[in-house]
Every structure is written in structure tokens, then in C-alpha cells.
Amino acid sequence: MPSSSSSDSSALTILSKCSVFPHQKSTMEDLKLSISDLNMLSCHYIQKGCLFTTPSLPSHTLIPHLITSLSRALSLFPPLAGRFITDSHGYIYITCNDAGVDFIHATATDLNIADLLSPPDVPHAFTELFPFHRKINYTAHFSPIMAVQVTELADGVFIGCAVNHAVTDGTSLWNFFNTFADVSRGATCASRVPDFRRESILISKVVLLLPESDDITVTFNPDEALRERIFSFGRVAIQKLKARVNQTWRENVGAVELMGKLNNDPQLKTVTRKETETVETTEISSFQSLCALMWQCVTRARNLLGTKTTTFRMAVNIRNRLEPKLGDYYFGNAIQSIPTCAAAGDVVSRNLWWCAEELNKNVRAYDSAMVRRAIEDWERDPKCFPLGNHDGATLQMGSSPRFPMYDNDFGWGRPLAVRSGGANKFDGKMSAFPAREGGGAVDLEVVLAPETMARLESDPEFMLYASGQS
């Protein structure tokens, strides 16, 4: 967990707790967990939430209203109100049995919005605003798949959601959160109907053998001393970073192509700039440019040996990479991890475009054949994904600046901020959020060892683009 001072602690009081059930009984058949779902069984529940100004509704009206809205939203997402079952063959299913979700109403009236957003480090108090702290996904065999906590602050309210990561990925979670908000506001949500079909290659006949439930734990140290910050990369900063990377990238692509033509044709003395640009047209994206910056700057801050292999892992949505494609609203996990490896000395000493190109070519190559190859590899050696930074040289990027995190108006306005809880945090874990102002700006949640974070904050190149806490 991120380190914190005693001043971070809020006097949180739980006023009530209840189970919320779908307002319509489910008729859905059991859903078999996919390979991508099974991968997450030993991880923590996802914890994401939104910070709002104080609603116009008084508390005695607000809480029943949100409970009713949650009940209606659950009828559109029956698996979230279910439980896990393991059959006699060892296959794990979600049984949509309307067993319900937890709903907690709490207050922390000594805590205000400025307390949460002003400090440079993310306050430890955020961990108290989420239910199911450090809950392991496998435990949904005997406890809820989801819980919602509504905490009234001195001048605002925080709605925190914890959902089993073996049931949803970020895409599915935010589809539900958006639907919950739409129902609360009285808006229609017919355009985002979840797709519960289980017909893809992700549904495997291979059984994942697990240890006894008491022995299923996360694969990293959750008690490691860490610091956590939100760095904001504004629209202009992102544009400048992308332009810098692509300008150098185009120059190097041109140079490489020119050398290739000269080598292949000794009689060729000159090649026009126009000719050298016709072969390669793919542009490195803003997000890949930002990932390259993080890979280079954090590797530099870690003071690794030049020969040490460093890895940048990107969690990618495979819904549109797999053929035949999954629907945009396919419900479940449809993510795989793309690793890019290089010597720390190369990452630190080479131009930023080189880091970006290494990431770019791996992402571009990750097509349906690569997805299928990863599935085949898992079936040969089925196991949960070993989340963490086990070699001290890994960075892992999660979430996405494309997620509709600020499309959550429960009836009193858009969120002021989006934050996560203490789940699945380790040295080198990063999560990308869209910035509230939109326009391509990105908020990056960065978790690092304290000494690494201090050196990153002193890196002039990094701080040229990062404006600090939003």
C-alpha cells in the first residue's frame, strides 16, 4: 500500500450495510469463466470510484434512490449479483442466482474534497472509501461479486465500486458504472447492452488446477512501502510529446530506408525525401509516446545496471484484435498483456523515439494470431497471471484513457475526479485515466518505491510534460 502519514486517516463511520438484489429475477444460464477471467483469480478485486460535489438530494432521500438505481442496473448485469461455482470437472462458472451485492453507506464528514485532491501523493484515506479491501477474486465462491460504497464527505460524496476482476475487466466495469449512473439520472442506456455470450476461443476445455482456497494469494507483496501520485499530462503537453517522438521517428525511418536503397542498388546516388516516406506511414500514438516517456524516465530513476533487462507491460483490449471479433460490450475479461523487453542501458541512453518504436511495433504485431498463440501457451501451462514486479525492473500499464470514466452523472453533475483503491498496487504499477477536461489529456496514476518516485520528481525531462496532481 502507498505510504501515508497519520493525517491521511479519515474518521470514517459506516452508517448502514445491506444486500441489494436485481429488481427482476435473472433467467440467465451459468457463465463459464474464460481464460482471461481465470487468469485473474489470484488478484484483488478492481476498485474504482468517482468523487462528486454534494448532491442536491438529502441523505435520507439519496441513499434509497441509489439503492433502487443499483437494483435496476443489476437487472441488466445479472452476473454481478451472482456467485462462483466449481463443477465436478473443475470448471468455474458464474451462477446468476440473484444472491445480491453489498451496499455500504458511510460518512467521513471531517474529510473534504481538498483533503483528497490537494496533496501531492494520493492520500491513504482513499483506501477507506472502497469496500472489499484486498479481497481475492477467488472468494466470490462464497461472497458477493460486487460491492458499492457511498461515502458522504464534508463537501462532497464518493461512490466507490469494488468488482471481481475474474468477472470484469475495465471495459465491462465502466459499462456497468455508466449504466448505474444513467439509471440514477433517469436516462436511457439501451445503446450499451452487455454481451454475455460465451462462444469465443477464450472459453477453454482446459481445467485450471488451483491450490486450496486458503492458499490462493496475490503474487506480490501488498505491504511494501510505496508512494502513489497522479501526474497530469495536459493536451498541449501530450501533443508536444507525440510530435517530438514522431518527428524523430520519421527522420530515422527515412534514414533507414535510404540506407536500404543504397545498399540494394549501388548505382543509386540520391533518394528524394518523398520516396523515403512512402514505405512506412504508421504514426506512433499519443499513448505510446507517453508510455515510452514513462519507461525511459522510471528506468533512469531506478538506477538499474545497463545490462539489466527491463520490461514494459501493456494490458490491451483484445475485443477487436481477435477474429472473429468480440462485441465492444462483451462482458468479462478480454485483455492480454503485451511485454516489451530491452536492456536498461538502451532504454535510458537511446532517443525516446526508439523506446516508442519498440512499444509500437509490439502493439502493431499483436493481431488475432498472437492472441491465439497466447491462448495456446496458457492451455499448455494453465495458471493465474503473476501480477507484480518480481525482478525490480518491470513497469505495468493498466486501465485506459479511452474509458468513459467521466460519463457518470448520477443526477447532480459529472465527477470531479476518478480514483482507485489499494487493490493490485506494487512498485511499477501505473493506470491511465482520461483527464476531466478531455481533449486527449491523461491522468496517470503511478505507484513506485519511495526513492524511485523522488528521483522521478527530480527528472527535468519528465516534469517538463507532467504537471503534477490534477
XYZ file of C-alpha atoms in Angstrom, residues 33-364:
332
model
C -15.090 -18.267 -16.867
C -12.837 -17.650 -19.848
C -9.064 -17.972 -19.943
C -8.786 -14.199 -19.422
C -11.122 -14.482 -16.423
C -9.282 -17.429 -14.865
C -6.008 -15.514 -15.181
C -7.247 -13.051 -12.562
C -8.454 -15.434 -9.825
C -5.481 -14.751 -7.537
C -5.621 -10.943 -7.917
C -7.550 -8.368 -5.903
C -10.968 -7.046 -6.815
C -10.890 -3.958 -9.062
C -11.606 -0.785 -7.049
C -12.668 2.319 -8.955
C -14.742 5.290 -7.850
C -15.861 8.817 -8.610
C -15.694 11.949 -6.444
C -18.642 14.340 -6.720
C -19.810 17.616 -5.261
C -22.595 17.319 -2.683
C -25.863 16.149 -4.297
C -28.978 18.280 -4.021
C -30.847 15.318 -2.537
C -30.708 14.999 1.274
C -29.110 11.842 2.631
C -32.389 10.198 3.649
C -33.538 10.503 0.017
C -30.215 9.984 -1.753
C -29.366 6.568 -0.294
C -32.713 4.878 -1.079
C -32.582 6.396 -4.549
C -29.098 4.958 -5.219
C -30.133 1.553 -3.838
C -33.127 1.477 -6.183
C -30.954 2.562 -9.119
C -28.369 -0.107 -8.299
C -31.106 -2.755 -8.158
C -32.350 -1.759 -11.619
C -28.834 -1.665 -13.058
C -28.139 -5.154 -11.692
C -31.099 -6.499 -13.681
C -29.140 -5.542 -16.808
C -25.951 -7.160 -15.429
C -27.155 -10.392 -13.705
C -23.644 -11.911 -13.297
C -22.672 -9.127 -10.877
C -25.338 -10.289 -8.440
C -24.274 -13.931 -8.690
C -21.594 -16.172 -7.185
C -18.884 -18.562 -8.395
C -19.428 -22.300 -8.520
C -16.903 -25.007 -9.421
C -18.363 -28.116 -11.031
C -17.218 -31.707 -10.612
C -14.798 -31.354 -13.547
C -13.068 -28.300 -12.056
C -14.602 -25.702 -14.379
C -15.561 -22.417 -12.717
C -18.822 -20.657 -13.584
C -20.716 -17.555 -12.558
C -24.139 -18.670 -11.435
C -26.587 -15.806 -11.944
C -28.616 -16.683 -8.840
C -29.589 -13.158 -7.707
C -27.637 -13.617 -4.458
C -27.076 -9.843 -4.369
C -24.318 -7.297 -3.889
C -23.212 -5.353 -0.830
C -24.194 -1.705 -0.416
C -22.496 0.373 2.289
C -23.489 3.869 3.387
C -20.720 5.700 5.253
C -19.726 9.195 6.338
C -16.367 10.897 6.676
C -17.510 14.418 7.461
C -14.070 15.537 8.657
C -12.759 14.871 5.140
C -13.288 17.363 2.326
C -12.546 17.422 -1.395
C -9.382 19.487 -0.948
C -8.030 16.903 1.515
C -8.340 14.267 -1.195
C -7.138 16.193 -4.232
C -4.610 18.743 -2.951
C -1.751 16.620 -1.513
C 0.975 15.657 -3.995
C 0.672 11.983 -3.012
C -2.646 10.146 -3.203
C -3.931 10.137 0.403
C -4.254 6.820 2.191
C -7.821 7.900 3.047
C -8.924 6.718 -0.399
C -8.492 3.106 0.695
C -11.291 3.652 3.245
C -13.688 4.879 0.568
C -13.841 1.466 -1.109
C -15.286 -1.840 0.064
C -13.529 -5.211 -0.157
C -10.005 -4.009 0.629
C -7.511 -6.646 -0.578
C -10.257 -9.140 -1.341
C -9.093 -12.048 -3.548
C -11.182 -12.769 -6.621
C -11.475 -16.491 -5.890
C -13.502 -15.708 -2.757
C -16.595 -14.970 -4.879
C -17.387 -18.638 -4.372
C -18.801 -17.614 -1.000
C -19.143 -13.813 -1.012
C -20.508 -11.087 -3.339
C -19.012 -10.426 -6.743
C -19.507 -6.682 -6.267
C -19.942 -4.061 -3.565
C -20.749 -0.350 -3.718
C -19.867 2.159 -1.004
C -21.343 5.659 -0.864
C -19.402 7.931 1.490
C -20.678 11.394 2.365
C -17.835 13.873 2.877
C -17.824 17.370 4.354
C -18.454 18.941 0.938
C -18.990 16.056 -1.445
C -19.712 12.379 -1.921
C -17.598 9.487 -3.136
C -19.118 6.467 -4.890
C -16.655 3.591 -4.763
C -17.161 0.278 -6.524
C -15.287 -2.978 -5.963
C -15.912 -5.734 -8.502
C -14.382 -9.127 -9.014
C -11.577 -8.917 -11.583
C -12.231 -12.503 -12.706
C -15.694 -11.335 -13.774
C -14.976 -7.969 -15.417
C -12.152 -6.015 -16.937
C -12.080 -2.220 -17.084
C -14.270 -2.082 -20.193
C -17.044 -4.095 -18.536
C -16.710 -2.293 -15.207
C -17.130 1.179 -16.718
C -20.027 -0.016 -18.857
C -21.766 -1.034 -15.633
C -20.789 2.160 -13.790
C -22.092 4.285 -16.679
C -25.332 2.292 -16.674
C -25.731 2.710 -12.902
C -25.339 6.476 -13.312
C -27.741 6.585 -16.266
C -30.413 4.720 -14.324
C -29.967 7.077 -11.362
C -30.319 10.100 -13.635
C -33.329 8.623 -15.441
C -31.518 8.369 -18.788
C -31.737 5.528 -21.253
C -28.832 3.088 -21.525
C -30.118 0.888 -24.370
C -27.065 1.603 -26.539
C -24.662 -0.187 -24.187
C -26.379 -3.546 -23.658
C -23.764 -6.027 -22.392
C -22.983 -9.104 -24.481
C -22.870 -12.215 -22.276
C -22.191 -14.771 -24.995
C -19.536 -17.395 -24.324
C -18.737 -18.573 -27.844
C -15.157 -17.443 -28.461
C -11.804 -19.204 -28.355
C -11.349 -17.682 -24.875
C -13.647 -20.411 -23.499
C -11.314 -23.347 -22.972
C -11.743 -27.046 -22.197
C -8.555 -26.950 -20.134
C -9.036 -27.040 -16.347
C -7.080 -24.612 -14.182
C -5.828 -26.507 -11.144
C -5.738 -24.278 -8.070
C -4.383 -24.765 -4.539
C -6.682 -24.857 -1.553
C -8.666 -21.638 -1.302
C -6.785 -20.529 1.831
C -3.517 -20.722 -0.131
C -4.642 -18.500 -3.016
C -2.894 -15.166 -2.561
C -1.647 -12.297 -4.694
C 1.748 -12.799 -6.301
C 3.295 -9.596 -4.926
C 3.868 -8.046 -1.511
C 0.845 -5.828 -0.725
C 2.582 -4.415 2.367
C 5.581 -2.996 0.513
C 6.313 0.659 1.288
C 5.222 2.633 -1.774
C 4.338 6.108 -2.923
C 1.446 6.868 -5.241
C 0.907 10.034 -7.290
C -1.395 11.271 -10.006
C 0.602 13.004 -12.730
C -1.448 15.073 -15.173
C -0.395 15.345 -18.801
C -2.366 18.148 -20.419
C -3.495 18.206 -24.037
C -0.696 20.533 -25.147
C 1.968 18.513 -23.314
C 0.706 15.287 -24.898
C 0.729 16.886 -28.352
C 4.291 18.142 -27.882
C 5.427 14.719 -26.669
C 3.799 12.947 -29.615
C 5.236 15.490 -32.084
C 8.716 15.055 -30.618
C 8.554 11.274 -30.887
C 7.095 11.198 -34.384
C 9.436 13.827 -35.809
C 12.479 11.838 -34.719
C 10.784 8.596 -35.728
C 10.093 9.861 -39.279
C 13.668 11.093 -39.614
C 15.029 7.698 -38.580
C 12.592 5.753 -40.756
C 13.719 7.897 -43.686
C 17.377 7.317 -42.892
C 16.923 3.559 -42.568
C 15.005 3.364 -45.843
C 17.618 5.445 -47.626
C 20.410 3.173 -46.389
C 18.433 0.136 -47.537
C 18.025 1.545 -51.036
C 21.708 2.486 -51.282
C 22.756 -0.992 -50.127
C 20.463 -2.718 -52.605
C 21.354 -0.509 -55.586
C 24.968 0.721 -55.763
C 24.100 2.862 -58.774
C 21.538 4.808 -56.740
C 23.148 8.075 -55.622
C 20.170 10.092 -54.345
C 16.726 9.380 -52.997
C 14.150 12.083 -52.533
C 12.522 12.719 -49.171
C 9.144 11.913 -50.750
C 10.391 8.484 -51.836
C 11.698 7.622 -48.387
C 8.334 8.358 -46.785
C 6.201 6.115 -48.969
C 7.039 2.809 -47.298
C 6.118 3.425 -43.669
C 3.136 5.565 -42.732
C 2.104 4.280 -39.309
C 2.288 7.033 -36.708
C 3.218 6.415 -33.097
C 0.218 7.257 -30.957
C -0.014 9.765 -28.124
C -0.425 6.985 -25.582
C 2.554 5.016 -26.870
C 4.610 8.211 -26.719
C 3.561 8.676 -23.087
C 4.357 5.047 -22.276
C 7.805 5.477 -23.825
C 8.420 8.532 -21.635
C 7.434 6.572 -18.518
C 9.562 3.574 -19.490
C 12.641 5.727 -20.038
C 12.232 8.071 -17.057
C 11.304 5.413 -14.480
C 14.110 3.139 -15.682
C 16.511 6.058 -15.268
C 15.088 6.770 -11.780
C 15.599 3.150 -10.752
C 19.367 3.349 -11.394
C 19.430 -0.123 -12.923
C 22.560 -1.744 -14.304
C 22.792 -1.187 -18.034
C 22.736 -4.926 -18.705
C 19.590 -5.487 -16.645
C 16.572 -6.440 -18.747
C 13.653 -4.114 -18.165
C 10.078 -4.919 -19.219
C 7.184 -2.624 -20.056
C 3.855 -4.464 -19.971
C 0.741 -3.013 -21.581
C -2.693 -4.506 -20.868
C -4.548 -4.476 -24.186
C -8.200 -4.965 -25.052
C -8.432 -7.905 -27.477
C -12.135 -7.482 -28.354
C -11.236 -6.038 -31.749
C -7.939 -7.871 -32.186
C -9.448 -11.343 -32.142
C -11.020 -12.774 -35.313
C -13.938 -13.177 -35.306
C -14.204 -10.022 -33.218
C -15.891 -9.876 -29.845
C -18.528 -7.196 -29.376
C -17.493 -3.838 -27.903
C -19.701 -4.637 -24.909
C -18.599 -8.232 -24.470
C -18.968 -8.809 -20.729
C -15.984 -10.305 -18.974
C -12.233 -10.055 -19.265
C -10.922 -9.631 -22.793
C -7.421 -8.435 -22.024
C -3.927 -9.759 -22.591
C -0.540 -8.386 -21.586
C 1.965 -7.278 -24.240
C 5.525 -7.285 -22.861
C 8.299 -5.235 -24.436
C 11.798 -6.048 -23.180
C 15.093 -4.220 -23.578
C 18.355 -3.668 -21.743
C 18.063 -0.836 -19.223
C 21.117 0.795 -20.791
C 19.365 1.004 -24.164
C 16.114 2.328 -22.671
C 17.972 5.087 -20.824
C 20.610 6.067 -23.402
C 18.726 5.844 -26.681
C 16.428 8.513 -28.069
C 12.844 8.485 -26.823
C 11.601 7.562 -30.306
C 13.494 4.264 -30.013
C 11.571 3.312 -26.862
C 8.316 4.358 -28.511
C 9.086 2.353 -31.648
C 9.850 -0.767 -29.583
C 6.435 -0.456 -27.930
C 4.708 0.462 -31.196
C 5.961 -2.486 -33.212
C 4.892 -4.956 -30.494
C 1.415 -3.454 -30.280
C 1.053 -3.422 -34.079
